[in-house]
Coordinates of C-alpha atoms and ligand atoms in Angstrom, one line a residue:
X5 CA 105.1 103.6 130.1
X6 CA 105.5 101.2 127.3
X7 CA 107.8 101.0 124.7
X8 CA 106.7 100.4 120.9
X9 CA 109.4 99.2 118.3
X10 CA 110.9 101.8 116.5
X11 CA 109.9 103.1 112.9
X12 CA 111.3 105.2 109.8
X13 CA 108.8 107.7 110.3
X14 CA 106.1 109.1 112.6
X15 CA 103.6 111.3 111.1
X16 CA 101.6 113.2 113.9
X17 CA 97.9 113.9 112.3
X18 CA 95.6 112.0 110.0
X19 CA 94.0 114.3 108.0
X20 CA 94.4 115.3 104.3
X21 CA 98.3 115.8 104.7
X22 CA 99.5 113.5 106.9
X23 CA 97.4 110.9 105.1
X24 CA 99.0 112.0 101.7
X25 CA 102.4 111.4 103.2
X26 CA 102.3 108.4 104.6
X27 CA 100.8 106.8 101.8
X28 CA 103.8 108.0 99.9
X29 CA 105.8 106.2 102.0
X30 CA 104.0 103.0 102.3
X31 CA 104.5 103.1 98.7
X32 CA 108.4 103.1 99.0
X33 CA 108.0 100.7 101.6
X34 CA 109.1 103.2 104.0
X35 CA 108.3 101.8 108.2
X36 CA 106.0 104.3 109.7
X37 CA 103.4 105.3 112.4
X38 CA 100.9 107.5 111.2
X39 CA 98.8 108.9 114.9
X40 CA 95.7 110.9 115.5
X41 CA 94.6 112.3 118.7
X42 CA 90.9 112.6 117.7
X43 CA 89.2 108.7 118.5
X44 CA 87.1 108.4 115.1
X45 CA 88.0 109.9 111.3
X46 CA 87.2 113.5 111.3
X47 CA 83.7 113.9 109.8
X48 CA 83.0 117.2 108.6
X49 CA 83.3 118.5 104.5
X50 CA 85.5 121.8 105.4
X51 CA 87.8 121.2 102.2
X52 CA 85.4 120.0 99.7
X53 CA 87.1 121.3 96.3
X54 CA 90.0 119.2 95.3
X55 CA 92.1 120.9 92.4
X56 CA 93.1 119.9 89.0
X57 CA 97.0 120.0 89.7
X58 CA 95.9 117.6 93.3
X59 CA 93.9 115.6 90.7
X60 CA 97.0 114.6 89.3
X61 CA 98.7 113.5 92.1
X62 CA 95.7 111.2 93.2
X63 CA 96.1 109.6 89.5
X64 CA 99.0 109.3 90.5
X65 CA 98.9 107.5 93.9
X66 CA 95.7 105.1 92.3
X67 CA 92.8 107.1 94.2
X68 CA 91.4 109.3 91.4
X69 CA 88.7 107.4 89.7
X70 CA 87.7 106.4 93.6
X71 CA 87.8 109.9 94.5
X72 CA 85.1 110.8 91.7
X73 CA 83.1 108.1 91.7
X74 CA 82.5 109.0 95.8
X75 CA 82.1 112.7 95.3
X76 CA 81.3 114.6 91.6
X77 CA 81.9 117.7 90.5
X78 CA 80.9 121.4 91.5
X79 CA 77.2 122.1 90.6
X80 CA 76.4 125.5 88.8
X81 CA 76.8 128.7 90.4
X82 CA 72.9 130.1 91.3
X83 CA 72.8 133.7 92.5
X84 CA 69.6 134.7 93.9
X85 CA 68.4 138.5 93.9
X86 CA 65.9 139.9 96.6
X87 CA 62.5 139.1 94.4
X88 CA 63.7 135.2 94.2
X89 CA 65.2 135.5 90.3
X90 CA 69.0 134.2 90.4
X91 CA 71.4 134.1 87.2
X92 CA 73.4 131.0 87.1
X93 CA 77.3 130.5 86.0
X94 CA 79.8 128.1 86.1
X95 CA 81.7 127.8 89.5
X96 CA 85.1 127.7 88.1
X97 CA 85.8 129.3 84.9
X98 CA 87.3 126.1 83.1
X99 CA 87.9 125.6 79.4
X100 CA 87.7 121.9 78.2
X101 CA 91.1 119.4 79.3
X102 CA 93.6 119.4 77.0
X103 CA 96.4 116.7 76.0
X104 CA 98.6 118.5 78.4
X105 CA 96.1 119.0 81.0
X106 CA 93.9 116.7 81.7
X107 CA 91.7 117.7 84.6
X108 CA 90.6 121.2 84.2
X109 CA 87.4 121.2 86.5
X110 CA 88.1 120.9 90.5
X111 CA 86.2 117.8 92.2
X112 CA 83.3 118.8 95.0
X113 CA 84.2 115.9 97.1
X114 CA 83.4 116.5 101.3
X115 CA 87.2 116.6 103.0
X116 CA 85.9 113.1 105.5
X117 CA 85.1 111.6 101.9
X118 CA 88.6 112.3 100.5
X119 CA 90.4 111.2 103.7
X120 CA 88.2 107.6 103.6
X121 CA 89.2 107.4 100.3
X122 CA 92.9 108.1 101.2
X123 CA 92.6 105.5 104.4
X124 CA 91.4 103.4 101.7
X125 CA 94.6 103.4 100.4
X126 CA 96.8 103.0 102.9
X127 CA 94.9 100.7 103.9
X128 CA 95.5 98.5 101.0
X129 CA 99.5 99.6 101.2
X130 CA 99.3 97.5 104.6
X131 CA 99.1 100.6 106.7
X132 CA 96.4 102.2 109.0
X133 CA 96.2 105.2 111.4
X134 CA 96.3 104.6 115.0
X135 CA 93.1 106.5 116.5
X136 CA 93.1 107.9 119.6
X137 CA 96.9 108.6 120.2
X138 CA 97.9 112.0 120.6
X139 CA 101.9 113.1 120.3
X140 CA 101.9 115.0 124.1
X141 CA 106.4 115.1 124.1
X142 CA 109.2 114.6 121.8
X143 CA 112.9 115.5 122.4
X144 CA 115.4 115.0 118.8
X145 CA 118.9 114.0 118.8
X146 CA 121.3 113.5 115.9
X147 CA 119.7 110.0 114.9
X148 CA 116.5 110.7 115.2
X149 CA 113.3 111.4 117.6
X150 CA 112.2 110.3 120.9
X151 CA 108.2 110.6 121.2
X152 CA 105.8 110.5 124.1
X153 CA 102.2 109.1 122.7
X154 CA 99.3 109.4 124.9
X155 CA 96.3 107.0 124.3
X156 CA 93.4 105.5 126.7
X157 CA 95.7 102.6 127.7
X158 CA 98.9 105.2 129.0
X159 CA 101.7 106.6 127.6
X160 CA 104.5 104.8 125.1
X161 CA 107.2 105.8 123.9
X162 CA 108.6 105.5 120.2
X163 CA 111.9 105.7 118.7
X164 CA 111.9 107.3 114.7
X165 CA 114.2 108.7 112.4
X166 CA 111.7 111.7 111.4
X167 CA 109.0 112.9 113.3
X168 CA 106.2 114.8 110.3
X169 CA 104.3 117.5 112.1
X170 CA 100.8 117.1 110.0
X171 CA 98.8 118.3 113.4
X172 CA 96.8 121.2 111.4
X173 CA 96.7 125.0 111.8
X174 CA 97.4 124.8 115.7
X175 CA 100.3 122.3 115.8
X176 CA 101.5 120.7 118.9
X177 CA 104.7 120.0 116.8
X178 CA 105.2 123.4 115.4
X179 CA 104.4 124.6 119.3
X180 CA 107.1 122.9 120.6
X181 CA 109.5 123.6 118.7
X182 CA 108.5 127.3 119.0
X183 CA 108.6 128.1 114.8
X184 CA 107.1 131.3 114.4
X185 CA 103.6 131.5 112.8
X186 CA 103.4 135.4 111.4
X187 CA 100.8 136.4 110.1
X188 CA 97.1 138.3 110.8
X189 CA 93.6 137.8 111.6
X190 CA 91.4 138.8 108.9
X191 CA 88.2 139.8 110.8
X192 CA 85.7 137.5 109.3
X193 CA 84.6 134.6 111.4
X194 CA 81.9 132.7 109.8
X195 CA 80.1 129.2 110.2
X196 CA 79.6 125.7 108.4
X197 CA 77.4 123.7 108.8
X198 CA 76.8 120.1 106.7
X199 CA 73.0 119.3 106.9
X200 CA 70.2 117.9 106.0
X201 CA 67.5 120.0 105.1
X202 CA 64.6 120.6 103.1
X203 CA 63.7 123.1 100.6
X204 CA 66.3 123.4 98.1
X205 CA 67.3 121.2 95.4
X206 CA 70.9 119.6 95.6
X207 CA 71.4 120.4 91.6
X208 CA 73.1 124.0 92.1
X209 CA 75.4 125.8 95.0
X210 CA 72.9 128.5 96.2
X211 CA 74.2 132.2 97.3
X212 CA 72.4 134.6 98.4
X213 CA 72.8 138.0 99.2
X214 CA 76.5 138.3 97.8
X215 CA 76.7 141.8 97.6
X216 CA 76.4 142.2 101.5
X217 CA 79.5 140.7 103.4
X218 CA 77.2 140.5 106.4
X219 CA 74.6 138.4 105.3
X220 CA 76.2 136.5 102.6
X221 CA 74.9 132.8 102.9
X222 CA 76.0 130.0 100.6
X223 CA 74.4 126.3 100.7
X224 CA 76.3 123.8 98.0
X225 CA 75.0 120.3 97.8
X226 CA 77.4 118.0 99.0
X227 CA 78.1 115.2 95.6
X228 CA 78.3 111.8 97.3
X229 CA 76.1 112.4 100.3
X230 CA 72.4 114.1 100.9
X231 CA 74.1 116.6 102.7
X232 CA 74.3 120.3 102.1
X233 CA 77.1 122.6 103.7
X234 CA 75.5 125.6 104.7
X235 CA 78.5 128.7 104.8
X236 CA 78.0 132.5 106.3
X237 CA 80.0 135.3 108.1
X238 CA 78.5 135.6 111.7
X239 CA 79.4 138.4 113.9
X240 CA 83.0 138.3 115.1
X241 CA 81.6 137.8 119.2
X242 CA 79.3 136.0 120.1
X243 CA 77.3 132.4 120.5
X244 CA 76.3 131.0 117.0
X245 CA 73.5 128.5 117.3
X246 CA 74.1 126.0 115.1
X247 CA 71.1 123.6 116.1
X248 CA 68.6 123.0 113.4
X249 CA 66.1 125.6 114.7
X250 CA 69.5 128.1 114.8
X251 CA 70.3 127.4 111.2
X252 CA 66.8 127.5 110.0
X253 CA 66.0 130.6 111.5
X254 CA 69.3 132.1 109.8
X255 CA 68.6 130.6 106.5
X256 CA 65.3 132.1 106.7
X257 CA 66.7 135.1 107.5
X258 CA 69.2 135.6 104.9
X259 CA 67.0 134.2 102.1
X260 CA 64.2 135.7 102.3
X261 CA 62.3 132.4 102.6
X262 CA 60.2 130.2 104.8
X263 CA 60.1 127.0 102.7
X264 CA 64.0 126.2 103.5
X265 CA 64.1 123.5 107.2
X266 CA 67.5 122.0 108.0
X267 CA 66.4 119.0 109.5
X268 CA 69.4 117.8 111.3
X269 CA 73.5 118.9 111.9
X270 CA 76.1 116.1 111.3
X271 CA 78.7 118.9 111.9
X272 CA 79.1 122.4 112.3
X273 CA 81.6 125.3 113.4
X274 CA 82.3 128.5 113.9
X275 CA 85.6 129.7 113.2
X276 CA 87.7 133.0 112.2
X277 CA 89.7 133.4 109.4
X278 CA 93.3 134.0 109.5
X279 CA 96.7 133.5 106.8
X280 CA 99.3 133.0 109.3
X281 CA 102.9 130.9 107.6
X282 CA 105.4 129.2 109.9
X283 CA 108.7 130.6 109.7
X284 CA 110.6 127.5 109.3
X285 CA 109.3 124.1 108.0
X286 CA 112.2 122.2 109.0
X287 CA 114.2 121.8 112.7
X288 CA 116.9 119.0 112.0
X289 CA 114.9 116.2 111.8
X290 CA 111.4 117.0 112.5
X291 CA 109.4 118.5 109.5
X292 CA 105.4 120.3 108.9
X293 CA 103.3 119.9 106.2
X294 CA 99.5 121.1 105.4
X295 CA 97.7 123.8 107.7
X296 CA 101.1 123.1 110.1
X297 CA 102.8 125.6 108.3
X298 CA 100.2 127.8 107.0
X299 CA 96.8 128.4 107.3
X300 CA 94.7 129.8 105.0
X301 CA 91.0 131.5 104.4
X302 CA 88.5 128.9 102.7
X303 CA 88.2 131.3 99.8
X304 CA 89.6 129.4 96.1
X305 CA 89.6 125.9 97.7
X306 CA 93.5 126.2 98.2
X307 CA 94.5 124.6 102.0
X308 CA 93.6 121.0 101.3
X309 CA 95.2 120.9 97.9
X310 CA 98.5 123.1 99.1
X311 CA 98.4 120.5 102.2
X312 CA 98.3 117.4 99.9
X313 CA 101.0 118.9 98.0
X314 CA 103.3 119.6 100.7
X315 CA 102.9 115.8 101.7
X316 CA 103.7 115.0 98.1
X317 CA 106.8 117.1 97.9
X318 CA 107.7 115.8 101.1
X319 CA 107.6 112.1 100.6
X320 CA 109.8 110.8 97.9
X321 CA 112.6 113.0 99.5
X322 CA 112.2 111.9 103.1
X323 CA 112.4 108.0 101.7
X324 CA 115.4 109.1 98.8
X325 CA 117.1 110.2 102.3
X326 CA 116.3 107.0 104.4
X327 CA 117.3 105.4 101.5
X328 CA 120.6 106.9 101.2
X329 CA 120.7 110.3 99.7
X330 CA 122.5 113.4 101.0
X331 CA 120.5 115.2 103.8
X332 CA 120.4 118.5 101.8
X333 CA 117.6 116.7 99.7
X334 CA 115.3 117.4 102.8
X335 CA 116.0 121.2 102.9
X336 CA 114.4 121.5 99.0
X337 CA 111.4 120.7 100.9
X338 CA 110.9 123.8 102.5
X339 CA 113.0 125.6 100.1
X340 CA 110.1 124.8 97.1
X341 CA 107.2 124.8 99.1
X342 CA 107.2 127.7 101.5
X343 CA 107.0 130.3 98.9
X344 CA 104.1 128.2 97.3
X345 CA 102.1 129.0 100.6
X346 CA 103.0 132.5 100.4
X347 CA 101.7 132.8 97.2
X348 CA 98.6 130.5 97.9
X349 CA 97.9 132.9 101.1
X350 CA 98.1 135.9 98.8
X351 CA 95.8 134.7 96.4
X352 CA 93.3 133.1 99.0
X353 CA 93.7 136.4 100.7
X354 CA 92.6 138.3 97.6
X355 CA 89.7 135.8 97.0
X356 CA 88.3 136.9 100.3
X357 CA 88.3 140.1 99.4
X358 CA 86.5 140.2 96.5
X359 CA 84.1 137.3 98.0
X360 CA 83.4 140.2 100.5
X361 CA 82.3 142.1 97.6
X362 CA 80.5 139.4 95.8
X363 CA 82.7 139.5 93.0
X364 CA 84.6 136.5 93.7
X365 CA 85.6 134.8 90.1
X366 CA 87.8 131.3 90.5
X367 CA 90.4 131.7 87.5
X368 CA 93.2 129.7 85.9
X369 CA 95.6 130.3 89.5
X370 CA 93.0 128.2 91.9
X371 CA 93.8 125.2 89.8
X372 CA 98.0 125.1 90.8
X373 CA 98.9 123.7 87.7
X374 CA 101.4 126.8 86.9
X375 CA 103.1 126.5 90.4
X376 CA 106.6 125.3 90.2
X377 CA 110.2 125.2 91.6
X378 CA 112.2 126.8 88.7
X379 CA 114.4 128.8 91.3
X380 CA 114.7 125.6 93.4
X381 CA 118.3 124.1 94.1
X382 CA 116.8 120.5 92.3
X383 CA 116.7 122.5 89.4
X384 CA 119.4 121.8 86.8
X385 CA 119.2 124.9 85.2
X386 CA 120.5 125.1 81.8
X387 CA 120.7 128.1 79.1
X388 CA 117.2 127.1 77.5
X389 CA 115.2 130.0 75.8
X390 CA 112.2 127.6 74.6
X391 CA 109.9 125.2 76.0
X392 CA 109.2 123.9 79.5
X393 CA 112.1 125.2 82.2
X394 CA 113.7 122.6 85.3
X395 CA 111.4 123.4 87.5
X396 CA 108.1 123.3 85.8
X397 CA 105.2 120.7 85.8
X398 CA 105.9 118.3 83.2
X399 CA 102.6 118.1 81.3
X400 CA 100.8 115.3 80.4
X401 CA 101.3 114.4 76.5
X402 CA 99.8 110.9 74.5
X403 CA 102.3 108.8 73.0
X404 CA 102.5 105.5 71.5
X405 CA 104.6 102.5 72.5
X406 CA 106.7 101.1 69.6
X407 CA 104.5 97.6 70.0
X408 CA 101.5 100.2 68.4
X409 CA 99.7 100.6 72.4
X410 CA 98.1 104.1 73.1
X411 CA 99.5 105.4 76.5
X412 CA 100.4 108.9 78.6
X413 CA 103.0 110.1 79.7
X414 CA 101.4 110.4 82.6
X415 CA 100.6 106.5 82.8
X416 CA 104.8 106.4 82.6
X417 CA 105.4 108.7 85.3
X418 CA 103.0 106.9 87.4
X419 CA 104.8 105.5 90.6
X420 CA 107.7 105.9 92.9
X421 CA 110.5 106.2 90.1
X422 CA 112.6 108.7 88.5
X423 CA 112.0 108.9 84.9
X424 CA 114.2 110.0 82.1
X425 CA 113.3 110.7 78.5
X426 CA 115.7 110.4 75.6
X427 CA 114.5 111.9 72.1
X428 CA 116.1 111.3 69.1
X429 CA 119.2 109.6 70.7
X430 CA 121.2 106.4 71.7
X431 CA 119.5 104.7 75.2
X432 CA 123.8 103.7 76.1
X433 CA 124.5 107.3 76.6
X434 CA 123.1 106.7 80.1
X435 CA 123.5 103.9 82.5
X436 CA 120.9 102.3 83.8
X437 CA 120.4 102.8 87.7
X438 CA 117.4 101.5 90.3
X439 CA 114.9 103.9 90.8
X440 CA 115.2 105.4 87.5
X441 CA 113.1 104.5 84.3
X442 CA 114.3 105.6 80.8
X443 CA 112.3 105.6 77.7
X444 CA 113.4 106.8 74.2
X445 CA 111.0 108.3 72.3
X446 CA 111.6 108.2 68.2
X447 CA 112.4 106.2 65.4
X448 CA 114.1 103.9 66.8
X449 CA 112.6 104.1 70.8
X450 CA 110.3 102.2 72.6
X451 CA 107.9 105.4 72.5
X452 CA 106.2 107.6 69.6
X453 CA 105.6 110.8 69.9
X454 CA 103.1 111.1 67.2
X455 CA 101.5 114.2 67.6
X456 CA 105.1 115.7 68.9
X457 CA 103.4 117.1 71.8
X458 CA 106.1 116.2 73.9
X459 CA 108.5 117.6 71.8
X460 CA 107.1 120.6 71.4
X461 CA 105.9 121.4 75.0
X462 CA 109.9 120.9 76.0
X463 CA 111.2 122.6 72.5
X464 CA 113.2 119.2 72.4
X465 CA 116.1 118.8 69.6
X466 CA 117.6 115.4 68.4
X467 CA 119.9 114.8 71.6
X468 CA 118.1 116.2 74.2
X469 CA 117.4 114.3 77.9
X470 CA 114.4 115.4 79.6
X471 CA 114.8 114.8 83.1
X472 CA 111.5 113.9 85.7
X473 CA 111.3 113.8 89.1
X474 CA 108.9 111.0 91.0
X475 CA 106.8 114.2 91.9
X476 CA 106.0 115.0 88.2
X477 CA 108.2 117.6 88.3
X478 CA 111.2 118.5 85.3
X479 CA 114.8 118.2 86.8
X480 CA 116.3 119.0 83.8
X481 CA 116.4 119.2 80.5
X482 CA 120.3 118.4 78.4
X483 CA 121.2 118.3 75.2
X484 CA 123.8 115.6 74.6
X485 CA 127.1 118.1 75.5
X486 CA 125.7 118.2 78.8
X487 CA 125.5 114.6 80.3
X488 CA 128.5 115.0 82.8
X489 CA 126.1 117.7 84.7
X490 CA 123.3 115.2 84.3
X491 CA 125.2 112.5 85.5
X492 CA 126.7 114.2 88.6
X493 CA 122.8 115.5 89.4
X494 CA 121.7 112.2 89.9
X495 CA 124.6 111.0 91.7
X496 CA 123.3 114.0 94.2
X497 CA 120.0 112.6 94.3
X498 CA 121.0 109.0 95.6
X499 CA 120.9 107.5 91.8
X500 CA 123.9 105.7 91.4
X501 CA 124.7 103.6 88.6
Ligands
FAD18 C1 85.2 126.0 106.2 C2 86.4 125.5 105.6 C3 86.4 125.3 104.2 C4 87.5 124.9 103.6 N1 87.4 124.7 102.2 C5 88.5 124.3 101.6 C6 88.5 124.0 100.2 O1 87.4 124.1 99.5 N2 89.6 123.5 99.6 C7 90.7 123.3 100.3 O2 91.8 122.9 99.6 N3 90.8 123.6 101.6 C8 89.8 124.0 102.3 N4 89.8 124.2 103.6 C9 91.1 124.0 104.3 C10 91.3 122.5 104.7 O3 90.2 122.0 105.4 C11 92.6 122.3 105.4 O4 93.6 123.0 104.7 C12 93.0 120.9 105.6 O5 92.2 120.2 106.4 C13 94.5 120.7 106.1 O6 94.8 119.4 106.2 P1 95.9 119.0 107.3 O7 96.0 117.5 107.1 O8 97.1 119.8 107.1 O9 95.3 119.4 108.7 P2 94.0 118.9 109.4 O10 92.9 118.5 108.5 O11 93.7 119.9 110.4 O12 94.5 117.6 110.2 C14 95.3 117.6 111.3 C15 95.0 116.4 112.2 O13 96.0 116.4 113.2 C16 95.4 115.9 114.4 N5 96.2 116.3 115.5 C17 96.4 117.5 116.1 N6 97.3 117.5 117.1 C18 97.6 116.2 117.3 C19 98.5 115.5 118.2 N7 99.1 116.1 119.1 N8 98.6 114.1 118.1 C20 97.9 113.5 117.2 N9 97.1 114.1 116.2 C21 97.0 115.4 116.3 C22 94.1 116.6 114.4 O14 93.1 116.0 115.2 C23 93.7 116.5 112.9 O15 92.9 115.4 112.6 C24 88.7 124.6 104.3 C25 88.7 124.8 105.7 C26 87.6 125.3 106.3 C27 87.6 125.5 107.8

């Protein structure tokens, strides 16, 4: 057994989550090891739709524009009835962007595309995962974690500070430390299936046979590839063939037609649905994140975004607290994103439901820009009747600089940092501080609110403070009779003047 030197942070799993994390880390400069049992990059599309609120954060961590020039967006909706007519509609009811929001249609990009992409990144943040090394032991003390890591060469061991279980919905990590994981089967197993095939045109998402749960069958082009993903329920026991003459004969079967081939398989699975939520997300110093700590049906496109989220929640904390800040900062993690599962698991849940009944409609909650943490502990909650709440999203608003430059705010939140916003006041109220950028927006600011979007999205008054978090989140919101609590807030969060 070999030793390897010791790191920050070791994130077990390299998909969407652990992926997510650790370039969030690499961005703070945080040391890490970021391990993966499986030899080569997972290669099948299982969470294709990537959400607007998950678009965001990719903007954020500079893999958007990457992310849609690999993939596209979803194709129309065709429904095919028994004599071969189909009505078509939009996958995703979505009205047009807005100032505020700025991505309002989800992104149909193939889960291995997103997580080259994401290795992309890290990649150019000096990092890469280690294929081929599976986390088989770990034992925690109060400094940090001792882990065993298997690979073709032997066993090492490694010393970290945190150990980030991000090892999917059957978790070695959560295993071990024997969390709970309540929850129920939901008695549909189905497969996918990403082929090539012939027959079918790659400009809509075909379904057919929606009103029959049994023989439901669903084959969406996949953008960015000549793929298709072929998706159906298949009895609950039982071989599925999933060979090309298998798939073929059960396209042909649930179609109705002859002229559809699937030429060859990249991938394919069988597997049963289940919404199962860990009990804790946090022993001491060993977290989860993604399908870790909750698993969730396919329906609504919510597991890789509430997994990529999770990381994101996670990140800036875990380096805040490596950095310096009080340990409690770590227990907002699980204290703002467990119940966001539990809703996501409801709503997924739901989905299925009416999928079941062929009545499935994707409204305004599968995008997760309304999700929050207005009853979390990092909220500085103040008597506000109006406007956007501690807790909320901030929204995205155009301003101007004072040198006469267009910009967002999103374009100022963008990066590791902190941000405060003063409107209508004096920039020496508040002492500057690393980690935290201020902007005044008015008269006499560096920023103009011209269209007094911000203002009006936060029902801001001459005085007020406006409070962001590096996660895009609002912290709080003051008037100018309320600094001491602002003050002492950041103090809490490791931002000393
Ligand atoms: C058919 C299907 C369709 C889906 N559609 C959507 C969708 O449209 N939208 C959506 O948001 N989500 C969707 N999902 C869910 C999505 O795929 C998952 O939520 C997502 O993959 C979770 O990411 P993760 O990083 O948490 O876990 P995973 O992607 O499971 O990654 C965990 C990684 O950890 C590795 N690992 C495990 N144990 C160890 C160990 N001991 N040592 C080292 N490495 C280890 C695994 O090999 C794996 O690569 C779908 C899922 C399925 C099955």
């Amino acid at each position: 057994m070999t030793d390897s030197p010791a790191v920050e942070v070791l994130i077990c799993g390299a998909g969407a989550a652990g992926l997510t994390l650790a370039i969030e880390l690499a961005r703070r400069g945080i040391s890490l090891r970021l391990i993966e049992k499986m030899p080569t990059p997972f290669p099948g599309s299982r969470g294709k739709g990537i959400q607007p609120r998950t678009q965001e954060i990719f903007e954020d961590q500079g893999v958007l524009d990457q992310l849609l020039a690999t993939g596209g967006l979803y194709p129309p909706l065709r429904q095919y009835a028994s004599d071969g007519s189909y009505t078509q509609t939009a996958v995703i009811e979505a009205e047009p962007p807005t100032p505020a929001e700025p991505y309002h249609h989800a992104l149909l990009v193939p889960q291995f595309l997103t997580e080259q992409v994401l290795r992309a990144r890290l990649l150019a943040l000096g990092q890469r995962p280690a294929f081929g090394c599976e986390l088989t032991g770990f034992v925690q003390d109060a400094q940090g974690v001792t882990a065993t890591l298997t690979t073709a060469q032997g066993e090492e061991t490694i010393r970290a500070r945190y150990l980030i279980g991000a090892d999917g919905g059957r978790s070695y990590v959560r295993h071990t430390l024997e969390i709970g994981f309540p929850g129920k089967t939901l008695g549909v197993r189905a497969l996918v299936a990403d082929v090539h095939l012939t027959g079918l045109k790659a400009d809509a998402w075909h379904q057919f046979n929606q009103g029959s749960p049994a023989h439901q069958l669903a084959i969406c082009p996949l953008a960015g590839t000549d793929l298709f993903q072929i998706q159906a329920p298949v009895p609950l026991e039982g071989d599925v063939d999933l060979s090309p003459e298998g798939l073929t004969a059960l396209v042909a079967a649930r179609s109705g037609r002859d002229d559809i081939a699937v030429q060859s398989v990249s991938w394919a699975s069988a597997y049963s649905m289940s919404a199962r939520l860990a009990d804790r997300y946090r022993v001491d110093r060993v977290l989860l994140i993604g399908d870790a700590a909750h698993v969730h049906p396919p329906t609504g496109g919510q597991g890789l975004n509430t997994s990529v989220q999770d990381a994101y929640n996670l990140g800036w904390k875990l380096a805040a607290v490596l950095n310096g800040a009080p340990d409690s900062l770590l227990d907002s993690y699980e204290e703002e994103r467990r119940p966001i599962a539990a809703t996501m698991l409801g709503l997924a849940s739901r989905l299925l439901d009416a999928a079941k009944r062929g009545d499935m409609h994707r409204g305004r909650e599968v995008r997760q820009l309304d999700l929050g943490y207005r009853e979390s502990s990092l909220a500085l909650g103040t008597q506000r009747s109006e406007g956007l709440l501690a807790g909320d999203r901030a929204p995205d608003a155009p301003l101007r600089g004072a040198a006469g430059q267009p910009t967002r705010l999103f374009e100022l939140l963008r990066g590791t940092h902190w941000t405060l916003l003063g409107y209508e006041t004096e920039r020496k109220l508040v002492s500057p501080r690393p980690g935290l950028h201020i902007h005044m927006i008015g008269a006499r600011g560096d920023l103009i609110d011209e269209q007094n979007l911000l203002r009006d999205a936060c029902a801001a008054a001459v005085g007020d403070w406006i409070l962001i978090r590096p996660d895009g989140y609002v912290a709080a919101i003051v008037n100018g009779n309320e600094l001491g609590a602002l003050e002492s807030f950041l103090q809490r969060q490791g931002l000393s003047a």
